[in-house]
Amino acid sequence: QVPLVESGGKSVQTGDSLRLSCAASRSTSGTNAMAWFRQAPGKEREFVATNWWIRGKTYYADSVKGRFIISRDGTKNTLYLDMNSLKPEDTAVYYCAAGRPISSTVTTMTGYTSWGQGTQVTVSS
């Protein structure tokens, strides 16, 4: 497993932008994808976006498509999530994950074996 630490979460207003970061404390060479998931109060954790670099693919949940951008700096072992046009329904704890998913698991929690502790994003109307 790869230790992951998220940062960047804070309280913002509707329409604002925010960048989340996820730093791996050591090489992610044993993985081939990193992703963002989120969990709102009283709800299950859900997929947000993934960077499946071994396949050169990125995937997004429909709810964030066109507003969020996932990117990765391999030289820094860091994953980013640029969130634009934020809405109150984006309020959640955002978790970073790393793993070696396959096609059927790349957008599910089961595809990832390393998880961060989460960072809170609150969007006020």
PDB file of C-alpha atoms in Angstrom:
ATOM      1  CA  GLN A   1       0.000   0.000   0.000  1.00  0.00           C
ATOM      2  CA  VAL A   2       0.978   3.605  -0.625  1.00  0.00           C
ATOM      3  CA  PRO A   3       0.470   6.208   2.114  1.00  0.00           C
ATOM      4  CA  LEU A   4      -1.639   9.050   0.710  1.00  0.00           C
ATOM      5  CA  VAL A   5      -2.314  12.505   2.160  1.00  0.00           C
ATOM      6  CA  GLU A   6      -4.995  14.813   0.792  1.00  0.00           C
ATOM      7  CA  SER A   7      -5.003  18.590   1.181  1.00  0.00           C
ATOM      8  CA  GLY A   8      -6.779  21.655  -0.131  1.00  0.00           C
ATOM      9  CA  GLY A   9     -10.264  21.169   1.215  1.00  0.00           C
ATOM     10  CA  LYS A  10     -12.046  24.184   2.675  1.00  0.00           C
ATOM     11  CA  SER A  11     -15.326  26.071   2.785  1.00  0.00           C
ATOM     12  CA  VAL A  12     -16.220  27.971  -0.384  1.00  0.00           C
ATOM     13  CA  GLN A  13     -19.228  29.607  -2.049  1.00  0.00           C
ATOM     14  CA  THR A  14     -21.332  28.310  -4.928  1.00  0.00           C
ATOM     15  CA  GLY A  15     -19.551  28.897  -8.206  1.00  0.00           C
ATOM     16  CA  ASP A  16     -16.083  29.008  -6.680  1.00  0.00           C
ATOM     17  CA  SER A  17     -13.127  26.897  -7.752  1.00  0.00           C
ATOM     18  CA  LEU A  18     -10.862  24.742  -5.616  1.00  0.00           C
ATOM     19  CA  ARG A  19      -7.864  22.483  -6.139  1.00  0.00           C
ATOM     20  CA  LEU A  20      -7.336  19.348  -4.089  1.00  0.00           C
ATOM     21  CA  SER A  21      -3.981  17.618  -3.888  1.00  0.00           C
ATOM     22  CA  CYS A  22      -3.040  14.084  -2.937  1.00  0.00           C
ATOM     23  CA  ALA A  23       0.576  13.378  -2.151  1.00  0.00           C
ATOM     24  CA  ALA A  24       1.987   9.866  -2.058  1.00  0.00           C
ATOM     25  CA  SER A  25       4.778   9.604   0.462  1.00  0.00           C
ATOM     26  CA  ARG A  26       6.628   7.120  -1.709  1.00  0.00           C
ATOM     27  CA  SER A  27       6.680   5.938  -5.295  1.00  0.00           C
ATOM     28  CA  THR A  28       3.402   4.872  -6.854  1.00  0.00           C
ATOM     29  CA  SER A  29       5.199   2.501  -9.212  1.00  0.00           C
ATOM     30  CA  GLY A  30       3.244  -0.427  -7.804  1.00  0.00           C
ATOM     31  CA  THR A  31      -0.032   1.119  -8.943  1.00  0.00           C
ATOM     32  CA  ASN A  32      -1.456   2.114 -12.299  1.00  0.00           C
ATOM     33  CA  ALA A  33      -4.308   4.402 -11.338  1.00  0.00           C
ATOM     34  CA  MET A  34      -5.193   7.060  -8.808  1.00  0.00           C
ATOM     35  CA  ALA A  35      -8.660   8.331  -8.167  1.00  0.00           C
ATOM     36  CA  TRP A  36     -10.865  10.653  -6.179  1.00  0.00           C
ATOM     37  CA  PHE A  37     -13.946   9.513  -4.325  1.00  0.00           C
ATOM     38  CA  ARG A  38     -16.228  11.509  -2.049  1.00  0.00           C
ATOM     39  CA  GLN A  39     -18.643  10.865   0.758  1.00  0.00           C
ATOM     40  CA  ALA A  40     -21.397  13.247   1.746  1.00  0.00           C
ATOM     41  CA  PRO A  41     -23.041  13.080   5.192  1.00  0.00           C
ATOM     42  CA  GLY A  42     -25.414  10.151   5.407  1.00  0.00           C
ATOM     43  CA  LYS A  43     -24.440   8.839   1.976  1.00  0.00           C
ATOM     44  CA  GLU A  44     -22.184   6.121   0.647  1.00  0.00           C
ATOM     45  CA  ARG A  45     -18.772   6.909  -0.743  1.00  0.00           C
ATOM     46  CA  GLU A  46     -18.984   7.541  -4.470  1.00  0.00           C
ATOM     47  CA  PHE A  47     -16.627   7.697  -7.401  1.00  0.00           C
ATOM     48  CA  VAL A  48     -15.615  11.164  -8.646  1.00  0.00           C
ATOM     49  CA  ALA A  49     -12.743  10.767 -11.118  1.00  0.00           C
ATOM     50  CA  THR A  50      -9.810   8.546 -11.949  1.00  0.00           C
ATOM     51  CA  ASN A  51      -6.534   8.841 -13.793  1.00  0.00           C
ATOM     52  CA  TRP A  52      -5.744   5.386 -15.211  1.00  0.00           C
ATOM     53  CA  TRP A  53      -2.374   6.272 -16.559  1.00  0.00           C
ATOM     54  CA  ILE A  54      -1.345   2.843 -17.729  1.00  0.00           C
ATOM     55  CA  ARG A  55      -4.244   2.999 -20.183  1.00  0.00           C
ATOM     56  CA  GLY A  56      -3.947   6.743 -20.798  1.00  0.00           C
ATOM     57  CA  LYS A  57      -7.541   7.216 -19.718  1.00  0.00           C
ATOM     58  CA  THR A  58      -9.448   9.435 -17.334  1.00  0.00           C
ATOM     59  CA  TYR A  59     -13.014   8.868 -16.214  1.00  0.00           C
ATOM     60  CA  TYR A  60     -15.463  11.146 -14.453  1.00  0.00           C
ATOM     61  CA  ALA A  61     -18.738  10.723 -12.673  1.00  0.00           C
ATOM     62  CA  ASP A  62     -21.584  12.278 -14.637  1.00  0.00           C
ATOM     63  CA  SER A  63     -22.243  14.686 -11.775  1.00  0.00           C
ATOM     64  CA  VAL A  64     -18.824  16.334 -12.149  1.00  0.00           C
ATOM     65  CA  LYS A  65     -18.121  15.898 -15.855  1.00  0.00           C
ATOM     66  CA  GLY A  66     -17.265  19.225 -17.451  1.00  0.00           C
ATOM     67  CA  ARG A  67     -16.604  20.879 -14.078  1.00  0.00           C
ATOM     68  CA  PHE A  68     -13.814  18.815 -12.482  1.00  0.00           C
ATOM     69  CA  ILE A  69     -10.435  17.930 -13.946  1.00  0.00           C
ATOM     70  CA  ILE A  70      -8.166  15.189 -12.608  1.00  0.00           C
ATOM     71  CA  SER A  71      -4.441  15.309 -13.271  1.00  0.00           C
ATOM     72  CA  ARG A  72      -1.277  13.711 -12.002  1.00  0.00           C
ATOM     73  CA  ASP A  73       2.335  14.770 -11.675  1.00  0.00           C
ATOM     74  CA  GLY A  74       4.281  11.513 -11.734  1.00  0.00           C
ATOM     75  CA  THR A  75       7.539  13.231 -10.870  1.00  0.00           C
ATOM     76  CA  LYS A  76       6.020  14.440  -7.608  1.00  0.00           C
ATOM     77  CA  ASN A  77       3.811  11.394  -6.961  1.00  0.00           C
ATOM     78  CA  THR A  78       0.932  13.844  -6.624  1.00  0.00           C
ATOM     79  CA  LEU A  79      -2.655  13.687  -7.850  1.00  0.00           C
ATOM     80  CA  TYR A  80      -4.813  16.784  -8.283  1.00  0.00           C
ATOM     81  CA  LEU A  81      -8.484  17.524  -8.614  1.00  0.00           C
ATOM     82  CA  ASP A  82      -9.407  20.921 -10.037  1.00  0.00           C
ATOM     83  CA  MET A  83     -12.999  21.644  -9.140  1.00  0.00           C
ATOM     84  CA  ASN A  84     -14.847  24.456 -10.901  1.00  0.00           C
ATOM     85  CA  SER A  85     -18.387  25.817 -10.696  1.00  0.00           C
ATOM     86  CA  LEU A  86     -18.815  24.207  -7.319  1.00  0.00           C
ATOM     87  CA  LYS A  87     -22.323  23.447  -6.100  1.00  0.00           C
ATOM     88  CA  PRO A  88     -23.694  22.744  -2.613  1.00  0.00           C
ATOM     89  CA  GLU A  89     -24.184  19.119  -3.658  1.00  0.00           C
ATOM     90  CA  ASP A  90     -20.408  18.836  -4.057  1.00  0.00           C
ATOM     91  CA  THR A  91     -20.104  19.144  -0.279  1.00  0.00           C
ATOM     92  CA  ALA A  92     -18.374  16.011   0.973  1.00  0.00           C
ATOM     93  CA  VAL A  93     -15.193  14.525   2.338  1.00  0.00           C
ATOM     94  CA  TYR A  94     -12.956  13.860  -0.640  1.00  0.00           C
ATOM     95  CA  TYR A  95     -10.718  10.815  -0.573  1.00  0.00           C
ATOM     96  CA  CYS A  96      -7.726   9.973  -2.713  1.00  0.00           C
ATOM     97  CA  ALA A  97      -7.073   6.365  -3.673  1.00  0.00           C
ATOM     98  CA  ALA A  98      -4.431   4.386  -5.537  1.00  0.00           C
ATOM     99  CA  GLY A  99      -4.439   0.873  -6.933  1.00  0.00           C
ATOM    100  CA  ARG A 100      -4.273  -1.480  -9.872  1.00  0.00           C
ATOM    101  CA  PRO A 101      -7.862  -1.642 -11.089  1.00  0.00           C
ATOM    102  CA  ILE A 102      -9.125  -3.534 -14.087  1.00  0.00           C
ATOM    103  CA  SER A 103     -11.771  -2.366 -16.526  1.00  0.00           C
ATOM    104  CA  SER A 104     -14.633  -3.537 -14.349  1.00  0.00           C
ATOM    105  CA  THR A 105     -13.302  -1.914 -11.173  1.00  0.00           C
ATOM    106  CA  VAL A 106     -11.633   1.309 -12.322  1.00  0.00           C
ATOM    107  CA  THR A 107     -14.582   3.435 -11.170  1.00  0.00           C
ATOM    108  CA  THR A 108     -15.345   1.445  -8.033  1.00  0.00           C
ATOM    109  CA  MET A 109     -13.826   1.352  -4.565  1.00  0.00           C
ATOM    110  CA  THR A 110     -12.800  -2.265  -5.054  1.00  0.00           C
ATOM    111  CA  GLY A 111     -10.253  -1.213  -7.657  1.00  0.00           C
ATOM    112  CA  TYR A 112      -8.150   0.670  -5.115  1.00  0.00           C
ATOM    113  CA  THR A 113      -6.124  -0.620  -2.207  1.00  0.00           C
ATOM    114  CA  SER A 114      -4.575   2.542  -0.754  1.00  0.00           C
ATOM    115  CA  TRP A 115      -6.668   5.357   0.695  1.00  0.00           C
ATOM    116  CA  GLY A 116      -6.030   8.718   2.256  1.00  0.00           C
ATOM    117  CA  GLN A 117      -7.763  10.110   5.323  1.00  0.00           C
ATOM    118  CA  GLY A 118      -9.867  12.598   3.370  1.00  0.00           C
ATOM    119  CA  THR A 119     -10.226  16.358   3.115  1.00  0.00           C
ATOM    120  CA  GLN A 120     -13.463  18.258   3.718  1.00  0.00           C
ATOM    121  CA  VAL A 121     -15.003  20.415   1.009  1.00  0.00           C
ATOM    122  CA  THR A 122     -18.017  22.515   1.963  1.00  0.00           C
ATOM    123  CA  VAL A 123     -19.897  24.557  -0.625  1.00  0.00           C
ATOM    124  CA  SER A 124     -22.347  27.128   0.668  1.00  0.00           C
ATOM    125  CA  SER A 125     -25.158  28.642  -1.361  1.00  0.00           C
TER     126      SER A 125
END
